[in-house]
PDB file of C-alpha atoms and ligand atoms in Angstrom:
ATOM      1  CA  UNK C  11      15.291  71.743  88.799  1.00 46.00           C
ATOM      2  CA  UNK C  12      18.284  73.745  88.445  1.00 47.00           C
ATOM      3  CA  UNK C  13      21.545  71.702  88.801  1.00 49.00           C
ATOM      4  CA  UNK C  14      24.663  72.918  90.829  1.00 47.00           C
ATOM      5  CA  UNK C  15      27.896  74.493  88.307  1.00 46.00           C
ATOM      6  CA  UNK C  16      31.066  74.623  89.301  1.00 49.00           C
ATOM      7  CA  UNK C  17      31.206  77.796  87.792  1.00 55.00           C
ATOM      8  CA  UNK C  18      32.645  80.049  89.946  1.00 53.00           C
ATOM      9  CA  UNK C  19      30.684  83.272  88.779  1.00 65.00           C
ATOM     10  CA  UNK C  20      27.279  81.523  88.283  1.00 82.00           C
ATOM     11  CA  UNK C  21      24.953  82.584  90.870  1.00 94.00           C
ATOM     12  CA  UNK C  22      25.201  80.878  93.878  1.00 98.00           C
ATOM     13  CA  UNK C  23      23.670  77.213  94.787  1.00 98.00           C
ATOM     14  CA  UNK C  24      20.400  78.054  96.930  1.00 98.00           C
ATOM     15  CA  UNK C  25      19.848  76.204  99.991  1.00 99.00           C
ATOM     16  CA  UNK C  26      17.407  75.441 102.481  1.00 99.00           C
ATOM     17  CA  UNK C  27      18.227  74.406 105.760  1.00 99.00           C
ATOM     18  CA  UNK C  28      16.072  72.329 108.718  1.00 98.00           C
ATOM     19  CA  UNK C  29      16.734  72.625 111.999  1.00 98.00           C
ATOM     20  CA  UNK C  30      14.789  72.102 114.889  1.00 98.00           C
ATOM     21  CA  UNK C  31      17.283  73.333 117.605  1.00 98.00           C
ATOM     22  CA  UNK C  32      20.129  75.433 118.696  1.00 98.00           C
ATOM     23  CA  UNK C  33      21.461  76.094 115.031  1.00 98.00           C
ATOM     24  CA  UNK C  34      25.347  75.966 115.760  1.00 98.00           C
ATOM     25  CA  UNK C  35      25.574  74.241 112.166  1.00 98.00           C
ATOM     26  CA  UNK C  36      23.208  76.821 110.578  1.00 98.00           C
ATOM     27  CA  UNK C  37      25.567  79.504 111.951  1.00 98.00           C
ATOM     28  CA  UNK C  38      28.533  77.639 110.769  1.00 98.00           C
ATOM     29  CA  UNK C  39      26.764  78.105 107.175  1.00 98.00           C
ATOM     30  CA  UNK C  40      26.244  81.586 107.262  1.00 98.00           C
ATOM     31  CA  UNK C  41      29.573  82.773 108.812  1.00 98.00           C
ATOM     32  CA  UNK C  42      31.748  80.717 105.662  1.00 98.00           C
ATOM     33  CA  UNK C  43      29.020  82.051 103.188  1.00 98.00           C
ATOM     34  CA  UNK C  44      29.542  85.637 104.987  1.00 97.00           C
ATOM     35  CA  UNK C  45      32.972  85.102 104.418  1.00 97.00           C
ATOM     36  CA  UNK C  46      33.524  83.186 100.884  1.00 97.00           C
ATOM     37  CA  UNK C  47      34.364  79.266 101.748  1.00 97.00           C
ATOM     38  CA  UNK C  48      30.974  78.791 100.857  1.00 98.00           C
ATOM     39  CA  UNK C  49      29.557  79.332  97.179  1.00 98.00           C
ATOM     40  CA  UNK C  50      26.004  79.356  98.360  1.00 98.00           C
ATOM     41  CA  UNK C  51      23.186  81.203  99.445  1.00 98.00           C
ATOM     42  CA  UNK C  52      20.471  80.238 102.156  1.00 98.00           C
ATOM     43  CA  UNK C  53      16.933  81.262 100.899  1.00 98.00           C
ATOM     44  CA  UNK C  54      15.480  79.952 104.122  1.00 98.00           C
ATOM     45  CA  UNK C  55      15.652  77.960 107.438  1.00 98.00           C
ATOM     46  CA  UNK C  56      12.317  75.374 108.157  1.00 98.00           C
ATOM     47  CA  UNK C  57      11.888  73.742 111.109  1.00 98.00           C
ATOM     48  CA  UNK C  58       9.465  71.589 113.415  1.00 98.00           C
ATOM     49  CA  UNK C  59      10.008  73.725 116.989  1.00 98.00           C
ATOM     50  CA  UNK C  60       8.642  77.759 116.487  1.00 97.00           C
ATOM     51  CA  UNK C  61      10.721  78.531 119.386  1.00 97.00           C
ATOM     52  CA  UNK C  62      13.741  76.790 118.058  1.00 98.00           C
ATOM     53  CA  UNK C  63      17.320  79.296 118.274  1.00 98.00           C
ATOM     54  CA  UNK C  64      17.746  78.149 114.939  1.00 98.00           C
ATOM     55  CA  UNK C  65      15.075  80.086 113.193  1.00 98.00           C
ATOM     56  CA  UNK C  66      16.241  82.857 115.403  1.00 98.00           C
ATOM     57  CA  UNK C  67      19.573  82.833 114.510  1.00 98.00           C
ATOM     58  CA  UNK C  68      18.263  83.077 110.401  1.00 98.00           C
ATOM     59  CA  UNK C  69      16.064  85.857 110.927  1.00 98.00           C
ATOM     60  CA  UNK C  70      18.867  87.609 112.553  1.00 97.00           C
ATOM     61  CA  UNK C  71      20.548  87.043 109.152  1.00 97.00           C
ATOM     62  CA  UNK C  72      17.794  88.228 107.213  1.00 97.00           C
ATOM     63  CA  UNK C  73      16.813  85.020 106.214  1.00 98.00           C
ATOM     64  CA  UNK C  74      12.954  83.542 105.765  1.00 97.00           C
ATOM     65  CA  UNK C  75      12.630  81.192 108.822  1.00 98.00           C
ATOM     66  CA  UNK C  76       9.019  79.076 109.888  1.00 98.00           C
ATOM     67  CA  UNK C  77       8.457  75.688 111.482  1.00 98.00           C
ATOM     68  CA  UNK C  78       5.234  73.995 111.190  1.00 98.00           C
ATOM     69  CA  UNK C  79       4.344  72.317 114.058  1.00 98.00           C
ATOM     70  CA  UNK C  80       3.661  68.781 113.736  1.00 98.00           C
ATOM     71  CA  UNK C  81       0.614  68.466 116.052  1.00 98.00           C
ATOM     72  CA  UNK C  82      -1.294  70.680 113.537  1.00 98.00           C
ATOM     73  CA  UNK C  83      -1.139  68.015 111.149  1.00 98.00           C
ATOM     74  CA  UNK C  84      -3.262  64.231 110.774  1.00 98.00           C
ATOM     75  CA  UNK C  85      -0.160  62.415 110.246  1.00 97.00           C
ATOM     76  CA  UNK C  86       3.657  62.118 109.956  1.00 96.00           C
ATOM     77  CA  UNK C  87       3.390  61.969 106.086  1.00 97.00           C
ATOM     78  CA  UNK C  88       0.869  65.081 106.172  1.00 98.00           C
ATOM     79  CA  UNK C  89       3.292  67.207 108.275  1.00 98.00           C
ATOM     80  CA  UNK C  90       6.162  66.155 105.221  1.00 98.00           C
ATOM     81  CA  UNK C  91       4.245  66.673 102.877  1.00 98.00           C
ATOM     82  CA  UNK C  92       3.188  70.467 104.008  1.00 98.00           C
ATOM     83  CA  UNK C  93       7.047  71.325 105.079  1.00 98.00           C
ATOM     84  CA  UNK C  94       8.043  69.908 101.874  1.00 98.00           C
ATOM     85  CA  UNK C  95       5.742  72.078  99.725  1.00 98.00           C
ATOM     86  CA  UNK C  96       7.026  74.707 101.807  1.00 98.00           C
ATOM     87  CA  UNK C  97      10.818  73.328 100.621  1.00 98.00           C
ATOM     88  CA  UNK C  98       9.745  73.071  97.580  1.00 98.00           C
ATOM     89  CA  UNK C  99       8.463  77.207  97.311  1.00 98.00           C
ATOM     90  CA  UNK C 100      11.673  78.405  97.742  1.00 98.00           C
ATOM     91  CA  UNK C 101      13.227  76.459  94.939  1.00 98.00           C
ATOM     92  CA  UNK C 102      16.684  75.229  96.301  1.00 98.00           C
ATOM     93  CA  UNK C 103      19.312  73.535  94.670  1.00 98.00           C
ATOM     94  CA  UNK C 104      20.117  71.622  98.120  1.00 98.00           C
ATOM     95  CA  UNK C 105      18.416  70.850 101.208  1.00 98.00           C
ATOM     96  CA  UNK C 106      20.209  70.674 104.297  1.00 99.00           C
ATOM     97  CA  UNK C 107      19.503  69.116 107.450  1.00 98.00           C
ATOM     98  CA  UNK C 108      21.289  70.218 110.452  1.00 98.00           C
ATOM     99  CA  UNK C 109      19.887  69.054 113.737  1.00 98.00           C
ATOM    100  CA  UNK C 110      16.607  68.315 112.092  1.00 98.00           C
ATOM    101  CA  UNK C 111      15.255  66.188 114.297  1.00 96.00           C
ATOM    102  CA  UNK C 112      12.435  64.410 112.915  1.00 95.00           C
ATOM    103  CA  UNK C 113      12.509  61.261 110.347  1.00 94.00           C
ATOM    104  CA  UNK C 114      11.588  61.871 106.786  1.00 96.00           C
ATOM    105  CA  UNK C 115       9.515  59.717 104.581  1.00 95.00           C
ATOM    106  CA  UNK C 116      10.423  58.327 101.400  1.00 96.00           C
ATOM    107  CA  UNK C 117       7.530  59.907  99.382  1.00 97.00           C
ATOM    108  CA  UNK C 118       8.960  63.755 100.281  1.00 98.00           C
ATOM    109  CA  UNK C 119      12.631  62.599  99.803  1.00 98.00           C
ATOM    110  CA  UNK C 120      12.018  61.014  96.404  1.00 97.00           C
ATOM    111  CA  UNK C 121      12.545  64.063  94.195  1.00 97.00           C
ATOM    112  CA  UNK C 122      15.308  65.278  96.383  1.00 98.00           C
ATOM    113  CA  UNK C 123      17.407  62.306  95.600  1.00 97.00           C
ATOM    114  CA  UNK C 124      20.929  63.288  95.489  1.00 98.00           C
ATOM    115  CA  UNK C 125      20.278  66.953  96.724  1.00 98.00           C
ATOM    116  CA  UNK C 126      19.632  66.737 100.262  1.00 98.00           C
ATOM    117  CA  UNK C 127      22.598  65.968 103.011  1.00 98.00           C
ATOM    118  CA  UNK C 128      22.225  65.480 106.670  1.00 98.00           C
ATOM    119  CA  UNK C 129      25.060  65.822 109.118  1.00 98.00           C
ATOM    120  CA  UNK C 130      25.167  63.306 112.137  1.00 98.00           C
ATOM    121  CA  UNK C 131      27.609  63.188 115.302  1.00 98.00           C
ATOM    122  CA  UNK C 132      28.917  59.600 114.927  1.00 98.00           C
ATOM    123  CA  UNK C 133      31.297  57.922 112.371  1.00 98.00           C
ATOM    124  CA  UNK C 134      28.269  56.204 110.287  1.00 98.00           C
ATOM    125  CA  UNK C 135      26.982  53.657 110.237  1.00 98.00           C
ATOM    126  CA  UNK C 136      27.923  53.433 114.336  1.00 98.00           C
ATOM    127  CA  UNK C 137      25.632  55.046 116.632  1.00 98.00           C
ATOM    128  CA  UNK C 138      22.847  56.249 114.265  1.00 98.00           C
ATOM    129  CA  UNK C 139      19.746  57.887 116.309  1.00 97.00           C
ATOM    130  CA  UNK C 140      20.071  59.615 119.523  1.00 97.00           C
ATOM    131  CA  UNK C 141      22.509  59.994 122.376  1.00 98.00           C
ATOM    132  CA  UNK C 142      25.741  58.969 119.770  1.00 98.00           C
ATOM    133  CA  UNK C 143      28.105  60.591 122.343  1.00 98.00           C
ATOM    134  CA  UNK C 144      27.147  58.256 125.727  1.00 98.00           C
ATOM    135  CA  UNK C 145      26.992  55.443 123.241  1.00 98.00           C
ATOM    136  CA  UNK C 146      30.456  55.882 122.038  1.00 98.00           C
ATOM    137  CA  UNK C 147      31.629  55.757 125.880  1.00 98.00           C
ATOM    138  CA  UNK C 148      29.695  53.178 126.874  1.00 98.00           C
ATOM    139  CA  UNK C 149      30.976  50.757 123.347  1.00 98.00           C
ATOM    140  CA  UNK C 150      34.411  51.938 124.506  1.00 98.00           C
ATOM    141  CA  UNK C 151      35.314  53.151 120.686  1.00 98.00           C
ATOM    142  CA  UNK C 152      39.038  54.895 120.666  1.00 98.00           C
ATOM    143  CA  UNK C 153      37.325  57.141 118.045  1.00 98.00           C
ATOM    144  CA  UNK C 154      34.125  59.316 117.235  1.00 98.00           C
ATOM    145  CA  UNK C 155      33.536  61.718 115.099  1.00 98.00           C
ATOM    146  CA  UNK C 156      30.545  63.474 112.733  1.00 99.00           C
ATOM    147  CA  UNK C 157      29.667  62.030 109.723  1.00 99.00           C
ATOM    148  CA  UNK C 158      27.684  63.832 106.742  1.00 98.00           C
ATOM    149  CA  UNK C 159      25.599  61.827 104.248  1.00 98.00           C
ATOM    150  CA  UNK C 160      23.014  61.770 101.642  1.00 98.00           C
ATOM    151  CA  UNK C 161      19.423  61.138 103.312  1.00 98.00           C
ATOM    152  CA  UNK C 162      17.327  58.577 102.830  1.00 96.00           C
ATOM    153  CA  UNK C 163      14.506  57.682 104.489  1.00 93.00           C
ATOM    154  CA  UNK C 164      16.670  54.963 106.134  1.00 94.00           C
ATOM    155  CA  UNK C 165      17.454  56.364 109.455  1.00 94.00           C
ATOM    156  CA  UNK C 166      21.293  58.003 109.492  1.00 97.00           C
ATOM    157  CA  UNK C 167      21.360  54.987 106.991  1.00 97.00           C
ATOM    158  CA  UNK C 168      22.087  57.004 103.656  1.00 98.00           C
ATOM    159  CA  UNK C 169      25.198  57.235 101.449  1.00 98.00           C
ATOM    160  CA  UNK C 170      28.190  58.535 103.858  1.00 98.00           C
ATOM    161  CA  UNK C 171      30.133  61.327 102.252  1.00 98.00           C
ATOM    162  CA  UNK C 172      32.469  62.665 104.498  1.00 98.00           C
ATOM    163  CA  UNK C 173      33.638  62.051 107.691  1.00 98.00           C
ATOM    164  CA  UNK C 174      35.433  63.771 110.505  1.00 98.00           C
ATOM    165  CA  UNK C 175      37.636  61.862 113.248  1.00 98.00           C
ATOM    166  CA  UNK C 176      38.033  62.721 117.404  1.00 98.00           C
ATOM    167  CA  UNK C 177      40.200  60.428 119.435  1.00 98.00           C
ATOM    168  CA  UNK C 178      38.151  59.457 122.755  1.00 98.00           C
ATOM    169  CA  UNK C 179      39.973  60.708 125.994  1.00 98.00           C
ATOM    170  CA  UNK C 180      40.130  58.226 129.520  1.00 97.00           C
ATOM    171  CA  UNK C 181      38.324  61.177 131.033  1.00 97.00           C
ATOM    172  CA  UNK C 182      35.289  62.243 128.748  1.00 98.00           C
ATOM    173  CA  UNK C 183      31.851  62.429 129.471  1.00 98.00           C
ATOM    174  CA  UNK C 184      29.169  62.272 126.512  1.00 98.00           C
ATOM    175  CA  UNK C 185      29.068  66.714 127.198  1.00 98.00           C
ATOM    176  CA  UNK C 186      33.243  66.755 126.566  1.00 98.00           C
ATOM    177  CA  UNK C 187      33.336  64.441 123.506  1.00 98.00           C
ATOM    178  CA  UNK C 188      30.017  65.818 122.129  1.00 98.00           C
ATOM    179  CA  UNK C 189      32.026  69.326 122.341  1.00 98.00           C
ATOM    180  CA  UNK C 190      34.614  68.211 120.470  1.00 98.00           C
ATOM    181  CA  UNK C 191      32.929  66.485 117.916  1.00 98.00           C
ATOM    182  CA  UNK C 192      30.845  69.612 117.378  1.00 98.00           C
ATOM    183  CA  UNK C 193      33.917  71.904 116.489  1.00 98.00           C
ATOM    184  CA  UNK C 194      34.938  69.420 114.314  1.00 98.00           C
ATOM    185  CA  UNK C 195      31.013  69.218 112.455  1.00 98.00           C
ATOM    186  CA  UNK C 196      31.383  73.087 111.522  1.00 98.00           C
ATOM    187  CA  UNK C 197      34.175  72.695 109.187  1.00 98.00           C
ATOM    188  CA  UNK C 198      32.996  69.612 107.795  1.00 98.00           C
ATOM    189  CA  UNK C 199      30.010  70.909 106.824  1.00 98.00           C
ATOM    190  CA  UNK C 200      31.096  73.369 105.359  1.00 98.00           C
ATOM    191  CA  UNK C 201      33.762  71.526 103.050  1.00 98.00           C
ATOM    192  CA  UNK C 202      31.299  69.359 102.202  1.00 98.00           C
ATOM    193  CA  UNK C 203      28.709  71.452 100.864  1.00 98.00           C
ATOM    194  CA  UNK C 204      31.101  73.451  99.357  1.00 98.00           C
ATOM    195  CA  UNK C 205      31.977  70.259  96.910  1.00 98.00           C
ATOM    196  CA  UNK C 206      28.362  69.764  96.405  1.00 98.00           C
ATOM    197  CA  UNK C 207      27.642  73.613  95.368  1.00 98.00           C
ATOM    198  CA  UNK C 208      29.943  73.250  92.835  1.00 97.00           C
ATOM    199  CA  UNK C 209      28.742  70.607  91.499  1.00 97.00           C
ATOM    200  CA  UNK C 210      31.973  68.015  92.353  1.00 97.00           C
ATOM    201  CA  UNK C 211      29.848  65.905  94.827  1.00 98.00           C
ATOM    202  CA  UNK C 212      27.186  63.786  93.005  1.00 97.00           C
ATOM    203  CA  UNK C 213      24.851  60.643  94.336  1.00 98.00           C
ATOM    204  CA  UNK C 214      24.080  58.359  91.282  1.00 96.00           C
ATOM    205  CA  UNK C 215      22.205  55.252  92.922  1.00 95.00           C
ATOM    206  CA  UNK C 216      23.870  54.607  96.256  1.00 95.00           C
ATOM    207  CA  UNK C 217      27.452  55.423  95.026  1.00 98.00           C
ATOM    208  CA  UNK C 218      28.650  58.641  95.937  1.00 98.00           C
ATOM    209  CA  UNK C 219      31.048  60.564  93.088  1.00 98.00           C
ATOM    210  CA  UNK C 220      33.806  62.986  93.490  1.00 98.00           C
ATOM    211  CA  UNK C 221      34.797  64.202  90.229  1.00 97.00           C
ATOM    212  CA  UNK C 222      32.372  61.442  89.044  1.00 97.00           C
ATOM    213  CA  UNK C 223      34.886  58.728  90.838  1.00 98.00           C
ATOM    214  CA  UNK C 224      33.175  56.409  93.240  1.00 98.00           C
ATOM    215  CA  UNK C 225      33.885  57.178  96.282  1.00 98.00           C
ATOM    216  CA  UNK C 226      35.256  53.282  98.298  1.00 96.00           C
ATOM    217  CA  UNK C 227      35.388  55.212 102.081  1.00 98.00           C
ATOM    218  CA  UNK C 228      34.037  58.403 103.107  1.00 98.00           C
ATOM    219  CA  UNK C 229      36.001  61.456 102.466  1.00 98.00           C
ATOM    220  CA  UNK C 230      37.781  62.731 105.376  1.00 98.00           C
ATOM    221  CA  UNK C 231      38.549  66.259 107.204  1.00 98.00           C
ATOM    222  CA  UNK C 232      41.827  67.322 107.370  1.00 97.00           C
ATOM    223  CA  UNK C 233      42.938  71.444 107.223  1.00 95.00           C
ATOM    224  CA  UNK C 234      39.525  72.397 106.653  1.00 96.00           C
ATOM    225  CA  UNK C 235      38.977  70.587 103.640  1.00 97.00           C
ATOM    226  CA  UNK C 236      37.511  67.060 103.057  1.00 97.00           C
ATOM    227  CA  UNK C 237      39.557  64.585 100.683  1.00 96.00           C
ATOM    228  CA  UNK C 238      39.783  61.110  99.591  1.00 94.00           C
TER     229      UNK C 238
HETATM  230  C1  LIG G 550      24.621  68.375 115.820  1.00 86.99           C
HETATM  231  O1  LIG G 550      25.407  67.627 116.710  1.00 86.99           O
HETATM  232  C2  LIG G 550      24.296  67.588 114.586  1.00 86.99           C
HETATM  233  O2  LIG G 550      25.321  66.722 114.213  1.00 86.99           O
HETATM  234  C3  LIG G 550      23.096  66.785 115.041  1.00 86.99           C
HETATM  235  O3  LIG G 550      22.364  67.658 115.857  1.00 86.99           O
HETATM  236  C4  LIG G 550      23.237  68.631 116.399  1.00 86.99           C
HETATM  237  C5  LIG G 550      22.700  69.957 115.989  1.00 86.99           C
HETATM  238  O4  LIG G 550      23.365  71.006 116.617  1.00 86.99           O
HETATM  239  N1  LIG G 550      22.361  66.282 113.921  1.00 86.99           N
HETATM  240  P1  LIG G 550      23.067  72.492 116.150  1.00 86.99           P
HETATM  241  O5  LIG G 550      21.554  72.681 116.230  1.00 86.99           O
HETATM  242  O6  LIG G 550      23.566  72.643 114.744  1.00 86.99           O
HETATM  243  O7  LIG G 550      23.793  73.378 117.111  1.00 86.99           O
END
């Protein structure tokens, strides 16, 4: 497989992206690539929902989008296996999963090791799954936040990269804090891929690397850039 460089001129880091929803994150992507924070090029958006914004939003771009539909298949591990080949087709560098909303199994992530991120509204490892936001209010955490990390077929269980921080307000609801965490998801994103395109990000194990230093706590956003 071809490996991310951190040279600047190479061509850029190909990505997929799966989404199975609205596709805020997805349009996060393509605005920085559109406008250069982003050294990296979607070849195409996958998905689980036909009707889903997300694939949409890519085709708008100009980008290959399709979702399989997971009825069509025997099994969980058949439906992987047939979206993965799919992956697989349009030979990416990284996989991305942005509001995917389906588990994966280990078999499919295996030979993505290292190479495919998923970005989750919670400060990992609280509130992985569904409904993070409520959760937070209801635990009565002074902080949220988003949280992206390397997946594994552990649920929101795999190596936390980078992290990004909202203070919880007397007066939120799980719709205002889960609006503020999202405008704080696009930029981390983006940072965070941006390390991995060129090649500054790397999984060996379950240690995470920056410049090949272990990372001890997730990076963290701050100006638009994520930092130890
Ligand atoms: C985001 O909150 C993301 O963290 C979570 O699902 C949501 C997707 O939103 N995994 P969008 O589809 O990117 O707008």
């Amino acid at each position: 497989m071809a490996a991310a460089t951190p040279d600047a001129a190479a061509a850029p880091p190909r990505l997929v992206v799966l989404a199975s929803g609205r596709g805020s994150n997805l349009q996060a992507l393509l605005d920085a690539i559109a406008d250069g924070r982003l050294h990296a090029r979607i070849v195409g958006v996958l998905g689980d929902r036909p009707k889903a914004p997300a694939l949409a939003r890519a085709r708008d771009a100009g980008i290959a989008a399709l979702a399989l539909r997971p009825r069509d298949f025997a099994s969980r591990d058949a439906f992987d296996a047939a979206l993965f080949a799919e992956v697989a087709a349009l030979q990416p560098d990284f996989i991305v999963c942005a509001g995917y909303m389906r588990l994966l199994g280990a078999d499919v992530l295996a030979p993505w090791a290292g190479r495919i991120v998923n970005i989750h509204p919670s400060l990992l490892p609280a509130f992985k799954g569904l409904d993070t936001h409520a959760r937070a209010i209801t635990a009565g955490v002074a902080e949220h936040g988003a949280s992206v990390h390397f997946v594994t077929a552990d649920l929101d269980g795999g190596p936390v990269i980078a992290q990004a921080r909202v203070a919880v307000q007397p007066d939120d609801d799980a719709a205002k804090l889960a609006a503020r965490v999202l405008v704080v998801e696009y930029p981390l994103l983006v940072a965070t891929l941006e390390l991995l395109c060129r090649g500054r990000l790397t999984l060996q194990g379950n240690v995470v690397r920056l410049e090949g230093v272990p990372l001890d706590t997730p990076l963290q956003l701050a100006a638009n850039r994520v930092t130890a």
